[in-house]
Each structure stands twice: as C-alpha cells, then as structure tokens.
Amino acid sequence: MRDFRQAQVGRTLVHPTIPQSHDQRRHDPPPPPPSNKEDSSNDSLSETSSFSFVVCADTQIGMSSDNKEWETELEYSRIAIRYINDLNPRPKFCCVCGDLCDMESTFWQNQDNDVFTKEQCDQIQERQRKDFQTTWSALHEDIALVCLCGNHDIGNRPTKDSIDSFRQHFGDDYLSFWSTKHSYNIVVNSTLFSNPSGAPDLYQQQVQWLEEQLRYARSQKQTTTATSIFVFGHHPWFLYTETEDADSMTGVSPYKQWKFPDHYFHIPKEQRMPVMDLFRKYGVTAAFSGHFHQNMVSEASFGMKMIVTSSLSDVMNSTGKPNDLDEPNTRGLRIVTVNDIDGSFQHRFVSLPER
C-alpha cells in the first residue's frame, strides 16, 4: 500500500525514482537519478535523454451511480493502471488531475432525489478515498503518483476544513518537483482559483507561492534552469481562448438531468488573467487538466498549450467544442514524451477499453 499522505509533503513530491532536494527552502534541483537500476554509477542525466509521464483525470469513483456503488469506476482505474504498468520505458510519474472520488458533502447533502445526511456523505467519502488508495497502490512502484484535488474532493467553494480533509488523506494540495534535470512541474489547487471566497488567505498564499516557483524555475542563479515547465491542475485555465468569459461561451455538456455550461469548467477570467500573465512572463510550456470529462487542446497567444484530458469515469460531450478536434471523445489517458534538452514535447491520448 502506497503512503499517499507522505508522498506529497513539504510542497514537493517524495519518490525514490525522482529524488528532490532535502532542503526545499533553497529550491535546489534534484540530484539526477541513475538511468536504470542496473547501472547506478551514472552521476548525471544524458543531455540527449527524453522521458515520459502520464496524465489521467476524474477517476471520480461513485459518479455513474450517484454514489450507490463505485466498483464501476474502480474497474476503469484498474484498466488504466494495467496499461500504464505495461508501458516501456516506464513513465517517470502519473498525475491524476483531480476529482479522485465523487462524494463530497456539499454536492450531495439533502438533495431531493438522493438524500444523504452530512454524516452519510462523510462516511461514503472516507470509504471511496480508501478504495481509491487501495486500487492505485497497484501502480508500479517505480512510477511516482501525483494526486490532485478537484472540486469533488474539496467542494466547489473550498474551505480550510475541506482542504485539510484532503491533506489528511493525500498530502499537500499543491506542490512542485523536478522530474529530470531540466523539467520542472508545478501542481496547483485549481479549485481555489475557481472560487477563492471560502479560503481567501489560502488562495493568496498559493498565488504568491506559484510566482515563486515560476521565478525559481527560470532563475539563472541556480546550477540548472528548466527547459520545460508543466503546470497541472483540475480545472482548465481556459477551454478555447485565454480571454474567454462566461458571456462568450454558449456550449453545454448534457449529463443525466443536467446541462453543464462550458463556463462551469474553466477558471473565471478574474482569477485567470493574472495567472496567464505569470505563465507568459516565465514561459510555461503547457498546462494539463481534467474536469471537462472530455478532451480539448487549445493554445494561448504566447504558445502555452492548454491540454484537457478526458476522464476515467463518465464522459461528456460539449456542444461548444470545435469540429476539428482530432482526439476521440472516449474514456482514456494521455502519454506525454518530453525532450529534456530543448523542452519540446509530444502528447497522445489513448482510449481505453470498456469494462
């Protein structure tokens, strides 16, 4: 069983295959790991090396049945894990971009069609979190696992209490880490950017921290500078254009009795644009997210890719998506391959079989 809470601690990722500095306050880059277990004499990464990582999203166990059962979604995760474990070479890490579980009391407490008390909600959430951890412990031990929080993990209006509950099970809700000598990764609690009103102090702390991480990654004062910066969150910063707002978006994603408007899924413009300015200033390579329950790939005016990955639970289909999107609208995961020298990358979405 993986120790999920201790894997995301000290605002960094703790895993033996991608060792980080012991003194995170100084933000030292990690000592480069050996290229393989058999040859531990290598003391530096090859300057021509490439590596890969995997992006999944919205495992959201319990979603399809309105939390009456969640074996359905657990099996989707098992299929994904078996696929990831069979990849050769193995990815350095796998990032699950939030909504690990479906049950969160503010969504389900005392609903007309499905009445749960607060106590019942919390009990179901606890069971789902344990089942998620048991299932994802089957990921190969050499692959680091990053677990993001989504709105179904901490609520659409997160509070200190809801964030603390996530931290008690999964560790830090935002963090940063080097995956190689030149590739820097920043993980954010995007739900605080989506709605900071329930924890404004925590939101401001994270905004300050985010700029510090970006400045550090591009600093010329350290021994190595990032050639790629990847940002991971649950919510897309934008779906189609970086300046989009609610009034300009007409698409909806039908699901059961609901129709989710496109603007439900992105970070509101008020919180988005200051971050876009930071991403532009420090040259963020790409941002990865989920939340949309369907694939979408867009590009900011300054070249940053906004890559939204479909879910490992139910899939939606927005009426607002462009017709020329060349990715399937299916359940699956994304494999990203990075050139560690120049920071260029390629990505492909892999559809997974049904249960």
XYZ file of C-alpha atoms in Angstrom:
355
model
C 0.000 0.000 0.000
C 1.433 3.374 -1.003
C 1.785 6.020 1.661
C -0.231 8.677 -0.144
C -0.003 11.306 2.553
C 3.788 11.145 2.789
C 4.290 11.213 -0.980
C 3.185 14.849 -1.193
C 4.832 16.622 1.703
C 6.944 19.738 2.177
C 5.380 21.171 -1.003
C 7.206 18.604 -3.123
C 6.891 15.032 -4.380
C 8.641 12.286 -2.443
C 9.583 9.253 -4.533
C 12.898 7.389 -4.875
C 12.994 7.473 -8.683
C 12.824 11.278 -8.848
C 14.705 12.457 -5.746
C 14.279 16.080 -4.761
C 16.460 18.350 -2.674
C 16.427 17.697 1.054
C 16.251 21.445 1.603
C 13.202 22.648 -0.271
C 13.589 26.127 1.162
C 16.654 26.551 -1.046
C 14.871 25.018 -4.047
C 17.905 23.024 -5.109
C 17.338 20.961 -8.251
C 17.343 17.233 -7.591
C 20.386 15.041 -7.863
C 19.923 13.298 -11.214
C 18.837 9.679 -10.749
C 20.653 6.787 -12.436
C 19.360 5.898 -15.878
C 18.383 2.426 -14.672
C 18.637 0.209 -11.624
C 21.394 -1.950 -13.100
C 23.707 0.993 -13.767
C 23.743 3.151 -10.683
C 27.208 4.517 -11.486
C 25.801 7.228 -13.767
C 26.007 10.516 -11.908
C 24.314 12.695 -14.489
C 21.430 12.513 -16.909
C 22.225 12.235 -20.569
C 21.879 15.577 -22.296
C 20.023 13.787 -25.102
C 17.622 11.903 -22.874
C 13.875 12.012 -23.145
C 11.293 10.837 -20.692
C 7.556 10.403 -20.396
C 4.758 10.887 -17.930
C 1.063 10.024 -17.874
C -1.914 12.289 -17.266
C -5.252 10.881 -16.075
C -8.256 12.767 -14.788
C -11.554 12.408 -12.989
C -11.381 8.886 -11.669
C -14.387 10.172 -9.705
C -15.411 6.877 -8.175
C -19.149 6.763 -7.497
C -20.086 9.166 -10.294
C -22.185 6.948 -12.562
C -24.405 5.562 -9.778
C -24.753 8.772 -7.758
C -22.582 7.104 -5.108
C -24.700 3.985 -4.681
C -21.733 1.892 -5.830
C -18.292 2.617 -7.248
C -16.940 -0.704 -8.475
C -17.685 0.612 -11.972
C -15.164 3.451 -11.725
C -12.653 1.353 -9.777
C -12.544 -1.078 -12.690
C -11.892 1.790 -15.109
C -8.935 2.761 -12.908
C -7.666 -0.828 -12.855
C -7.719 -0.922 -16.652
C -5.723 2.329 -16.761
C -3.216 1.099 -14.184
C -2.591 -2.141 -16.083
C -1.988 -0.129 -19.255
C 0.418 2.256 -17.503
C 2.326 -0.578 -15.830
C 2.904 -2.207 -19.226
C 4.452 0.908 -20.790
C 8.091 0.505 -21.816
C 10.011 2.538 -20.950
C 8.128 3.297 -17.791
C 6.875 6.847 -17.297
C 8.536 8.837 -14.539
C 5.229 9.737 -12.966
C 1.482 9.562 -13.354
C -0.638 12.566 -12.465
C -4.321 12.087 -11.629
C -5.759 15.545 -12.229
C -8.371 15.731 -9.503
C -11.863 14.512 -8.681
C -10.395 11.340 -7.288
C -13.779 10.494 -5.744
C -17.300 11.734 -6.409
C -18.735 12.070 -2.910
C -18.325 15.475 -1.301
C -20.995 16.583 1.130
C -21.762 19.979 -0.405
C -22.832 18.258 -3.643
C -24.970 15.520 -2.153
C -26.214 16.527 1.288
C -30.041 16.555 1.444
C -30.638 16.533 -2.305
C -34.259 15.982 -3.339
C -33.546 12.941 -5.475
C -30.900 11.297 -3.271
C -30.982 12.238 0.373
C -27.717 11.858 2.249
C -27.069 13.336 5.639
C -23.754 15.080 6.257
C -22.638 12.092 8.292
C -23.521 9.671 5.492
C -21.687 11.830 2.959
C -18.544 11.850 5.076
C -18.713 8.091 5.616
C -19.065 7.407 1.902
C -16.258 9.820 1.074
C -13.983 8.055 3.559
C -14.736 4.655 2.021
C -14.209 5.965 -1.500
C -10.874 7.503 -0.590
C -9.669 4.232 0.924
C -10.806 2.276 -2.124
C -9.086 4.771 -4.429
C -5.848 4.369 -2.499
C -6.068 0.586 -2.450
C -6.692 0.483 -6.193
C -3.975 2.962 -7.185
C -1.425 1.259 -4.958
C -1.236 -1.285 -7.790
C 0.602 1.294 -9.924
C 4.173 0.044 -10.400
C 6.388 1.100 -7.535
C 8.891 2.776 -9.881
C 6.238 5.211 -11.123
C 5.599 8.203 -8.881
C 1.923 9.046 -8.370
C 0.661 12.616 -8.063
C -2.882 13.077 -6.717
C -4.526 16.450 -7.309
C -7.621 17.725 -5.587
C -10.670 18.659 -7.636
C -13.967 20.262 -6.791
C -15.451 16.867 -5.914
C -12.614 16.377 -3.427
C -12.867 19.711 -1.610
C -16.123 21.309 -2.839
C -16.893 23.996 -5.416
C -16.248 26.566 -2.684
C -13.333 25.030 -0.783
C -12.717 25.914 2.834
C -9.803 25.364 5.164
C -11.626 22.368 6.638
C -12.329 20.709 3.286
C -8.738 21.262 2.144
C -7.394 19.917 5.443
C -9.520 16.803 4.975
C -7.907 16.207 1.577
C -4.439 16.809 3.006
C -5.009 14.265 5.755
C -5.526 11.586 3.109
C -3.366 12.686 0.177
C -0.796 15.162 1.467
C -0.160 18.627 0.070
C -2.842 20.080 -2.194
C -0.221 21.988 -4.197
C 3.462 21.256 -4.737
C 6.336 21.341 -7.213
C 9.043 18.911 -8.254
C 11.760 18.218 -10.787
C 11.136 15.135 -12.896
C 14.517 15.387 -14.652
C 17.483 17.725 -14.681
C 15.657 20.295 -16.808
C 11.928 19.618 -16.426
C 10.030 21.365 -13.647
C 6.475 20.529 -12.634
C 4.043 22.688 -10.689
C 0.858 21.228 -9.217
C -1.861 23.670 -8.163
C -5.073 23.509 -6.184
C -7.123 24.929 -9.042
C -10.391 24.851 -7.103
C -9.093 27.741 -5.007
C -8.537 29.673 -8.237
C -12.033 28.729 -9.400
C -13.635 30.074 -6.211
C -11.356 31.592 -3.554
C -14.180 33.034 -1.424
C -14.212 30.202 1.125
C -10.492 30.431 1.901
C -9.132 33.761 0.607
C -5.985 33.620 2.734
C -5.072 30.180 1.381
C -5.740 31.420 -2.137
C -3.406 34.397 -1.739
C -0.720 32.173 -0.242
C -0.917 29.868 -3.239
C -0.767 32.730 -5.749
C 2.402 34.014 -4.086
C 3.868 30.510 -3.975
C 3.069 29.960 -7.668
C 5.004 33.028 -8.750
C 7.924 31.982 -6.550
C 8.038 28.577 -8.244
C 7.924 30.061 -11.728
C 10.645 32.585 -10.927
C 12.811 29.859 -9.436
C 12.412 27.529 -12.426
C 13.688 30.241 -14.777
C 16.362 31.586 -12.427
C 19.863 31.914 -13.857
C 21.388 31.774 -10.377
C 20.980 28.036 -9.959
C 23.101 25.272 -11.452
C 20.421 24.280 -13.954
C 17.464 26.071 -15.495
C 14.242 24.447 -16.611
C 13.825 23.946 -20.340
C 10.215 22.944 -19.725
C 7.680 23.993 -17.119
C 4.494 21.955 -16.853
C 1.565 23.036 -14.690
C -1.040 20.541 -13.501
C -4.470 21.340 -12.086
C -8.003 20.036 -12.057
C -9.714 22.955 -13.801
C -8.649 24.140 -17.260
C -7.388 27.713 -17.158
C -9.403 28.120 -20.363
C -11.143 25.835 -22.843
C -10.876 27.654 -26.171
C -9.120 31.030 -25.766
C -7.258 32.571 -22.851
C -9.543 35.640 -22.821
C -12.870 33.771 -22.900
C -15.558 34.674 -20.392
C -18.943 33.292 -19.417
C -20.845 35.641 -21.721
C -18.943 34.472 -24.800
C -19.468 30.751 -24.217
C -22.633 29.055 -25.445
C -21.746 25.363 -25.278
C -23.229 22.912 -22.786
C -22.378 19.344 -21.776
C -25.549 17.304 -21.178
C -25.243 14.713 -18.415
C -28.174 12.861 -16.854
C -30.717 15.538 -15.907
C -28.191 18.388 -16.069
C -26.693 20.593 -18.759
C -23.322 21.917 -17.626
C -22.404 25.195 -19.375
C -18.863 25.458 -20.710
C -18.083 28.312 -18.341
C -18.656 25.951 -15.397
C -15.440 24.173 -16.300
C -12.826 26.912 -16.734
C -11.138 29.228 -14.226
C -13.093 32.520 -14.137
C -11.415 35.318 -16.040
C -10.844 37.454 -12.939
C -8.577 34.822 -11.409
C -7.268 33.505 -14.735
C -5.737 36.574 -16.357
C -3.190 37.423 -13.627
C -2.002 33.815 -13.805
C -1.821 33.965 -17.607
C 0.429 36.995 -17.219
C 2.716 34.934 -14.978
C 2.671 31.986 -17.371
C 3.567 34.327 -20.232
C 6.343 36.042 -18.270
C 8.022 32.808 -17.220
C 7.340 30.795 -20.351
C 5.173 27.936 -19.140
C 5.353 25.136 -21.691
C 1.964 23.508 -21.132
C -0.827 23.220 -18.606
C -2.661 19.932 -18.063
C -6.092 19.488 -16.516
C -9.245 17.411 -16.364
C -12.690 18.478 -15.031
C -14.231 18.769 -18.528
C -14.786 14.981 -18.834
C -13.733 15.184 -22.487
C -10.636 16.047 -24.472
C -9.787 19.582 -25.522
C -6.477 21.035 -26.732
C -6.021 24.790 -27.121
C -3.129 27.228 -27.220
C -2.530 30.563 -25.531
C -1.346 33.559 -27.531
C 2.149 33.125 -26.071
C 2.446 29.477 -27.111
C 1.448 27.625 -23.955
C -0.612 24.522 -24.673
C -3.777 24.037 -22.609
C -4.354 20.285 -22.676
C -7.542 18.914 -21.153
C -7.728 15.139 -20.734
C -10.905 13.084 -20.715
C -11.986 11.150 -17.660
C -11.615 7.682 -16.172
C -15.288 7.887 -15.229
C -18.264 9.113 -17.263
C -17.519 11.066 -20.442
C -19.382 14.192 -21.571
C -19.627 15.958 -24.923
C -19.940 19.736 -25.124
C -21.906 21.392 -27.895
C -19.314 24.178 -27.853
C -16.268 22.163 -28.934
C -14.788 22.818 -32.383
C -15.480 20.199 -35.029
C -11.819 19.817 -35.991
C -10.609 18.400 -32.666
C -8.642 15.304 -33.674
C -8.979 13.394 -30.405
C -11.697 10.851 -29.628
C -14.436 11.573 -27.142
C -13.765 8.489 -25.048
C -12.523 7.366 -21.673
C -8.726 7.158 -21.526
C -5.390 8.662 -20.542
C -2.641 10.807 -22.026
C 1.019 9.949 -22.568
C 3.438 12.881 -22.731
C 7.006 12.498 -24.041
C 9.493 15.275 -23.304
C 12.894 16.121 -24.773
C 14.924 17.097 -21.730
C 17.372 19.245 -23.687
C 15.147 21.699 -25.510
C 11.916 21.208 -23.541
C 9.872 20.206 -26.568
C 7.177 17.614 -26.022
C 4.632 15.430 -27.750
C 1.423 14.012 -26.362
C -1.146 11.466 -27.418
C -4.453 10.404 -25.956
C -5.048 6.674 -25.564
C -8.609 5.369 -25.490
C -9.073 2.555 -23.007
C -11.377 -0.433 -23.427
C -14.671 -0.645 -21.615
C -15.041 -2.832 -18.560
